[in-house]
Short mmCIF file of N, CA and C in Angstrom, two decimals:
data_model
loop_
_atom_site.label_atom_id
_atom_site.label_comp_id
_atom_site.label_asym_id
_atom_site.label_seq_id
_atom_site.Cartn_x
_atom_site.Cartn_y
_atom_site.Cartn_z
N UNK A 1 0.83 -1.19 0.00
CA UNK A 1 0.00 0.00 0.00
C UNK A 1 0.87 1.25 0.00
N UNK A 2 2.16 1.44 0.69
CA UNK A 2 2.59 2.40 1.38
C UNK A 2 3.88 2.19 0.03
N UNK A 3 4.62 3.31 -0.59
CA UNK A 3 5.64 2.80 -0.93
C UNK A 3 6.76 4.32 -0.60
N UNK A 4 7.92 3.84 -0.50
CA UNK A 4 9.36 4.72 -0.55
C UNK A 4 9.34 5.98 -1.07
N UNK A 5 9.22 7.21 -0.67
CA UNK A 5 9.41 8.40 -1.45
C UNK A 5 10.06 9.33 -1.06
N UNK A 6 11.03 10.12 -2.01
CA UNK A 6 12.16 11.13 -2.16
C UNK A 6 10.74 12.30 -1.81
N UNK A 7 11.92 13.13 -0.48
CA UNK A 7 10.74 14.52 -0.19
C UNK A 7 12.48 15.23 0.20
N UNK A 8 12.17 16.72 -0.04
CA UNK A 8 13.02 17.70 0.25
C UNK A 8 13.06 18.11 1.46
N UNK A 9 14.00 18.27 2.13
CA UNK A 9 13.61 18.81 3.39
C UNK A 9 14.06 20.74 3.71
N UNK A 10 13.06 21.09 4.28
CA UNK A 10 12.55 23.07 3.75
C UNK A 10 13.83 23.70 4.77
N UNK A 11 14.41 22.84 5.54
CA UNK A 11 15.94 23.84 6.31
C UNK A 11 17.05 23.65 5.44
N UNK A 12 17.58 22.08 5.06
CA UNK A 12 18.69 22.04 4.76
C UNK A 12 18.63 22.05 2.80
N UNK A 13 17.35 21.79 2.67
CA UNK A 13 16.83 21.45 1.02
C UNK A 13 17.21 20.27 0.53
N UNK A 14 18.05 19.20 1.68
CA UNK A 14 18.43 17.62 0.62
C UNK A 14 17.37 17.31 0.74
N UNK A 15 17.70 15.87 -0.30
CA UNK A 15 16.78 14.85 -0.45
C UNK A 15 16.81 14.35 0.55
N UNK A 16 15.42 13.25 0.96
CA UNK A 16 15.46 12.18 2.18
C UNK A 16 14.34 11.48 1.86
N UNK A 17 14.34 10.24 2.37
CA UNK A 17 13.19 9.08 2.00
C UNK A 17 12.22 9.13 3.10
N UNK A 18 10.74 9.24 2.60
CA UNK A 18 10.05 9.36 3.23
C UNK A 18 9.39 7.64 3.21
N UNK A 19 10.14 6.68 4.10
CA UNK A 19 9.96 5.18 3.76
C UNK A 19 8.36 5.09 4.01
N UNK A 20 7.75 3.31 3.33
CA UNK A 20 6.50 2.94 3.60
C UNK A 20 6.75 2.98 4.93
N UNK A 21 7.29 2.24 6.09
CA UNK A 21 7.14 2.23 7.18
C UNK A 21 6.69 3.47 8.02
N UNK A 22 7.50 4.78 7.80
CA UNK A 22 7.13 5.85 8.38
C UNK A 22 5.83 6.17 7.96
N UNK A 23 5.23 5.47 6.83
CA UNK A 23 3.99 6.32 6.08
C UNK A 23 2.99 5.89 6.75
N UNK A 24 3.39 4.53 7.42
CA UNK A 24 2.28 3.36 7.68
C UNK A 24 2.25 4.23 9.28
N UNK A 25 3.21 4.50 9.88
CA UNK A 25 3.33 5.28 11.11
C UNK A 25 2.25 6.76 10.90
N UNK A 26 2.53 7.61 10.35
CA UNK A 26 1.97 8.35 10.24
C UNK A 26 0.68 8.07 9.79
N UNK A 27 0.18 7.49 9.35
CA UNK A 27 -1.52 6.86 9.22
C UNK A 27 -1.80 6.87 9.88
N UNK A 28 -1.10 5.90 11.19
CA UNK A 28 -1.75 4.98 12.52
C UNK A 28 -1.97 6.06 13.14
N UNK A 29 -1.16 7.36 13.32
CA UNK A 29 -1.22 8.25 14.59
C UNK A 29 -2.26 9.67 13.91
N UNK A 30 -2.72 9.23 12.72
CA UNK A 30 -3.32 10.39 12.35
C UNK A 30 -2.68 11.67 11.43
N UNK A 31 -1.66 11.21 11.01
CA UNK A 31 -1.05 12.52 9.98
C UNK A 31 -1.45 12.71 9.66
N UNK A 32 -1.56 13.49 8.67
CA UNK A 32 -2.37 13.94 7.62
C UNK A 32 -1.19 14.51 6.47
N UNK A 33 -0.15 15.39 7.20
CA UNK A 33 0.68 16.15 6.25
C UNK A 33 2.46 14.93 5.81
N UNK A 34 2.73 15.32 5.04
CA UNK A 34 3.82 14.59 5.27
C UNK A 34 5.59 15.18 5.90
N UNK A 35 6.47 14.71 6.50
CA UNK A 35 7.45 15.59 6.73
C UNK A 35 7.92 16.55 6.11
N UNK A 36 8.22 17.64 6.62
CA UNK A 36 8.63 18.95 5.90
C UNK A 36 10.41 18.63 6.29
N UNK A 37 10.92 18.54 6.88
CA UNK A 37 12.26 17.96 7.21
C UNK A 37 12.66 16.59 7.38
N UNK A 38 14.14 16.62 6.89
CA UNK A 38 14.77 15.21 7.24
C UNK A 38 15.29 15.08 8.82
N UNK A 39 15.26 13.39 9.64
CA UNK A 39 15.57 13.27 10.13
C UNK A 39 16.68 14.35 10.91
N UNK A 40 17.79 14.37 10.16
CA UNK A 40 18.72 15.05 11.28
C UNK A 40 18.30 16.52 11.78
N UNK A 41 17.43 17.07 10.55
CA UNK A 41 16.58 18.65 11.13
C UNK A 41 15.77 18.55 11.94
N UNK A 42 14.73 17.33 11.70
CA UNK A 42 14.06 16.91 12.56
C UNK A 42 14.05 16.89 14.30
N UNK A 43 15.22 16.21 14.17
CA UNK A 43 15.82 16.23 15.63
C UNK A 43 16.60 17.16 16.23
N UNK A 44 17.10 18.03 14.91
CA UNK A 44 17.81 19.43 16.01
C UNK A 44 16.75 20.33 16.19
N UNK A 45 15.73 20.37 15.51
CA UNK A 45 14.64 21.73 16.16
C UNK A 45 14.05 20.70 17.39
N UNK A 46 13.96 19.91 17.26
CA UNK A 46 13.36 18.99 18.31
C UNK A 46 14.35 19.39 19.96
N UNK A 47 16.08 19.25 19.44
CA UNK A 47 16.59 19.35 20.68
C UNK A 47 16.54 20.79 20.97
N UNK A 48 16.42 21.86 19.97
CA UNK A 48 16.14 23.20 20.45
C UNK A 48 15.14 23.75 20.78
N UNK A 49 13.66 23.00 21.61
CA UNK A 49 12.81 23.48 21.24
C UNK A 49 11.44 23.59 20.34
N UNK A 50 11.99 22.87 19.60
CA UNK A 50 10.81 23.11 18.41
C UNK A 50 10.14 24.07 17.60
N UNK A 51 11.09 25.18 18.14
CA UNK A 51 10.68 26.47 17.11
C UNK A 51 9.78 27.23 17.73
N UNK A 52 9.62 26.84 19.04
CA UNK A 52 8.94 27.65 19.96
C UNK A 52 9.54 29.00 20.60
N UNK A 53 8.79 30.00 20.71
CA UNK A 53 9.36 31.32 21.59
C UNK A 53 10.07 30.72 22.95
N UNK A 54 10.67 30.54 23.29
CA UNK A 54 11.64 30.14 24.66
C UNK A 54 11.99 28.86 24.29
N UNK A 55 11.90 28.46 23.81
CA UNK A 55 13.11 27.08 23.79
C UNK A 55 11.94 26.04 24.29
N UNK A 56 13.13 24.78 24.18
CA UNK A 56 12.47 24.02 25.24
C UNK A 56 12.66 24.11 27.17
N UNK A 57 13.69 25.52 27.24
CA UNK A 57 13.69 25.26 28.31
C UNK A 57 13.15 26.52 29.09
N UNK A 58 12.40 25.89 30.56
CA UNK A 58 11.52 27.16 30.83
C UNK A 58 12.61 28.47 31.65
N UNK A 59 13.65 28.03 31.78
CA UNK A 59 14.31 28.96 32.32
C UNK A 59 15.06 29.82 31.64
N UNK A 60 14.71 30.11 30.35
CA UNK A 60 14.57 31.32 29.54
C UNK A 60 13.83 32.08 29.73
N UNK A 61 12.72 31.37 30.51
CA UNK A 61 11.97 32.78 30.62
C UNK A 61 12.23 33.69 31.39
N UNK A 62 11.78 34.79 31.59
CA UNK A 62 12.08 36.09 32.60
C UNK A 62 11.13 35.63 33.93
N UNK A 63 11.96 36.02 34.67
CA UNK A 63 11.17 36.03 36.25
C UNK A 63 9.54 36.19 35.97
N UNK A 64 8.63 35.77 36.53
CA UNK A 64 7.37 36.42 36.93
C UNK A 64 7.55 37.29 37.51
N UNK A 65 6.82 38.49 37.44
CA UNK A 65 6.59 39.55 38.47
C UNK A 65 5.25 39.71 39.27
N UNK A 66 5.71 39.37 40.34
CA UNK A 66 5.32 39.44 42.25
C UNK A 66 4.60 40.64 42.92
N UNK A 67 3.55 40.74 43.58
CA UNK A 67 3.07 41.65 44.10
C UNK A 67 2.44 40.89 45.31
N UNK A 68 2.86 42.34 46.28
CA UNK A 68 2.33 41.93 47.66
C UNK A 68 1.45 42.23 47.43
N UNK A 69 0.54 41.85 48.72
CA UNK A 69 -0.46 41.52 49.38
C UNK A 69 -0.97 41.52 50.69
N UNK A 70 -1.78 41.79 51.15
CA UNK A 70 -2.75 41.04 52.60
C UNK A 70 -3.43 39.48 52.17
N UNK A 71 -2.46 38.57 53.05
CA UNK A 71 -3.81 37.78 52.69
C UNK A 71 -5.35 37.49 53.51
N UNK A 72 -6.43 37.32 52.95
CA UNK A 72 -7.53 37.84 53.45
C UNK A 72 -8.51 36.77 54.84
N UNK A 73 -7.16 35.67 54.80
CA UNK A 73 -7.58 34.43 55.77
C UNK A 73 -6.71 35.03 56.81
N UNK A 74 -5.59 35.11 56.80
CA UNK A 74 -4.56 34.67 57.88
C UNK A 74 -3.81 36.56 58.37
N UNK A 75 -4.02 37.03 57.36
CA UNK A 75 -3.39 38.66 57.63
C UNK A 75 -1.65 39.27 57.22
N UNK A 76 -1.60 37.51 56.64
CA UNK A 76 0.16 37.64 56.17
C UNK A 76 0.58 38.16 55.16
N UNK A 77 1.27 38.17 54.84
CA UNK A 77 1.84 38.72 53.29
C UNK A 77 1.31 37.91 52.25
N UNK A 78 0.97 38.33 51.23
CA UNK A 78 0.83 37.30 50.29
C UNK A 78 1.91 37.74 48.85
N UNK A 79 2.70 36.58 48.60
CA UNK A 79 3.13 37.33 47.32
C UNK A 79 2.13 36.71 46.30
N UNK A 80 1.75 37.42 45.26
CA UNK A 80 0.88 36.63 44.19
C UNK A 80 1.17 37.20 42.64
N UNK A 81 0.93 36.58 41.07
CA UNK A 81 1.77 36.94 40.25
C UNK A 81 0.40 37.95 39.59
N UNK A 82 -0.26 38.08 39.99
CA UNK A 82 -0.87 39.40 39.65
C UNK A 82 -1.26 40.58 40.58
N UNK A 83 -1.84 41.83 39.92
CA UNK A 83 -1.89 43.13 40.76
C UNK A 83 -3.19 42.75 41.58
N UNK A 84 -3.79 42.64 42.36
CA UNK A 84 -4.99 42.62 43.72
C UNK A 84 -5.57 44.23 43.11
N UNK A 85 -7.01 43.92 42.89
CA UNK A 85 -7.15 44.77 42.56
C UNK A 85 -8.26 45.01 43.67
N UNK A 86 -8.40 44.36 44.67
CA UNK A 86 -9.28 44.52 46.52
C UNK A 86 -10.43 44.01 45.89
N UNK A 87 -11.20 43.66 44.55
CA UNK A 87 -12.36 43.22 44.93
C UNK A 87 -12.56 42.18 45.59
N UNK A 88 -11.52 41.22 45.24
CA UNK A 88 -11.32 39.70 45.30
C UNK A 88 -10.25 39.52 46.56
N UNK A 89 -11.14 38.39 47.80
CA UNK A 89 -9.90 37.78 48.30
C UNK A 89 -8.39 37.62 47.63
N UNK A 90 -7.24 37.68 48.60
CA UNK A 90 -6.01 37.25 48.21
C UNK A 90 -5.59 36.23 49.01
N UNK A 91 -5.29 34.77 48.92
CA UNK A 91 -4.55 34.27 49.94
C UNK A 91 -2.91 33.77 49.96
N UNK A 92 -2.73 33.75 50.86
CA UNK A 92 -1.15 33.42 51.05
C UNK A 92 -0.80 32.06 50.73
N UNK A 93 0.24 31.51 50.11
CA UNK A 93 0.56 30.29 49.79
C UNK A 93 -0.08 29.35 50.64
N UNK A 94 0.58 29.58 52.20
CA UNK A 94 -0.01 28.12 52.99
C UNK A 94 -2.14 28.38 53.00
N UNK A 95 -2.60 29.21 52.76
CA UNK A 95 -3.96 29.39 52.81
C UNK A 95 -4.59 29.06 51.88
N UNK A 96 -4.38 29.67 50.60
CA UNK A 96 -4.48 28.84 49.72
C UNK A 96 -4.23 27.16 49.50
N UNK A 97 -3.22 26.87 50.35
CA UNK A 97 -3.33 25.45 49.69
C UNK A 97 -4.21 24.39 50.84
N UNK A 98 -4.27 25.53 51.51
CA UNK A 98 -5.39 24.91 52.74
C UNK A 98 -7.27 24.42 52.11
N UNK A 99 -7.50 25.87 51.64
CA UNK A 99 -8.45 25.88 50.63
C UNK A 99 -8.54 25.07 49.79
N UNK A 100 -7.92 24.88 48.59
CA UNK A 100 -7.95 23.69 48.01
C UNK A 100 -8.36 22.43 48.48
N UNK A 101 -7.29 22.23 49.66
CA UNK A 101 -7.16 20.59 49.90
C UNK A 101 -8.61 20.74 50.14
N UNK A 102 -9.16 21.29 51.33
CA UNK A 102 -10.66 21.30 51.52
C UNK A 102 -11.33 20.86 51.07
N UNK A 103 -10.98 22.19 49.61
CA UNK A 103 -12.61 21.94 48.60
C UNK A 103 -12.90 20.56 47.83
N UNK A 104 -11.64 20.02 47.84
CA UNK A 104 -11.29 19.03 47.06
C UNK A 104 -12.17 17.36 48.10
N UNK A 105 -12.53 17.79 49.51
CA UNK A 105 -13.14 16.57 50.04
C UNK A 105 -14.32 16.99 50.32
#
């Protein structure tokens, strides 16, 4: 059903075989498109990331930025990663996770 085919690959522009086996793979899992790269491109955007804004790794990203707080259970500090804008309770890490566990039984 499946047979051997020469496809270009769009980083480096060689040739590469797009074998029946991989074709029969890509059926099973739902492809639809066929590879746009060969193997070895394949796997270096893969180890960089994937062409995503930050990499694959999350510690590219920039810090979150932190804002205190009251929290509205306990009276402690709360740091939290958005601005409190007072309509809404704020709670402090250990209060919050108090809450949760709670709601959760």
């Amino acid at each position: 059903m499946y047979t051997d085919e020469n496809l270009n690959c769009t980083d480096c522009n060689q040739s590469f075989i797009f074998s029946a086996g991989e074709q029969e793979f890509f059926a099973q899992k739902g492809f639809t498109n066929k590879p746009n790269r060969c193997p070895d491109c394949r796997a270096a955007r893969k180890a960089s990331g994937g062409g995503r804004p930050g990499g694959s790794s999350y510690s590219s990203r920039p810090p979150r930025e932190m804002f205190s707080a009251r929290c509205s259970q306990c009276g402690g500090e709360a740091k939290v990663p958005f601005q409190p804008s007072g309509d809404k309770p704020v709670y402090c890490r250990d209060c919050f996770q108090t809450r949760q566990t709670s709601r959760r039984y």
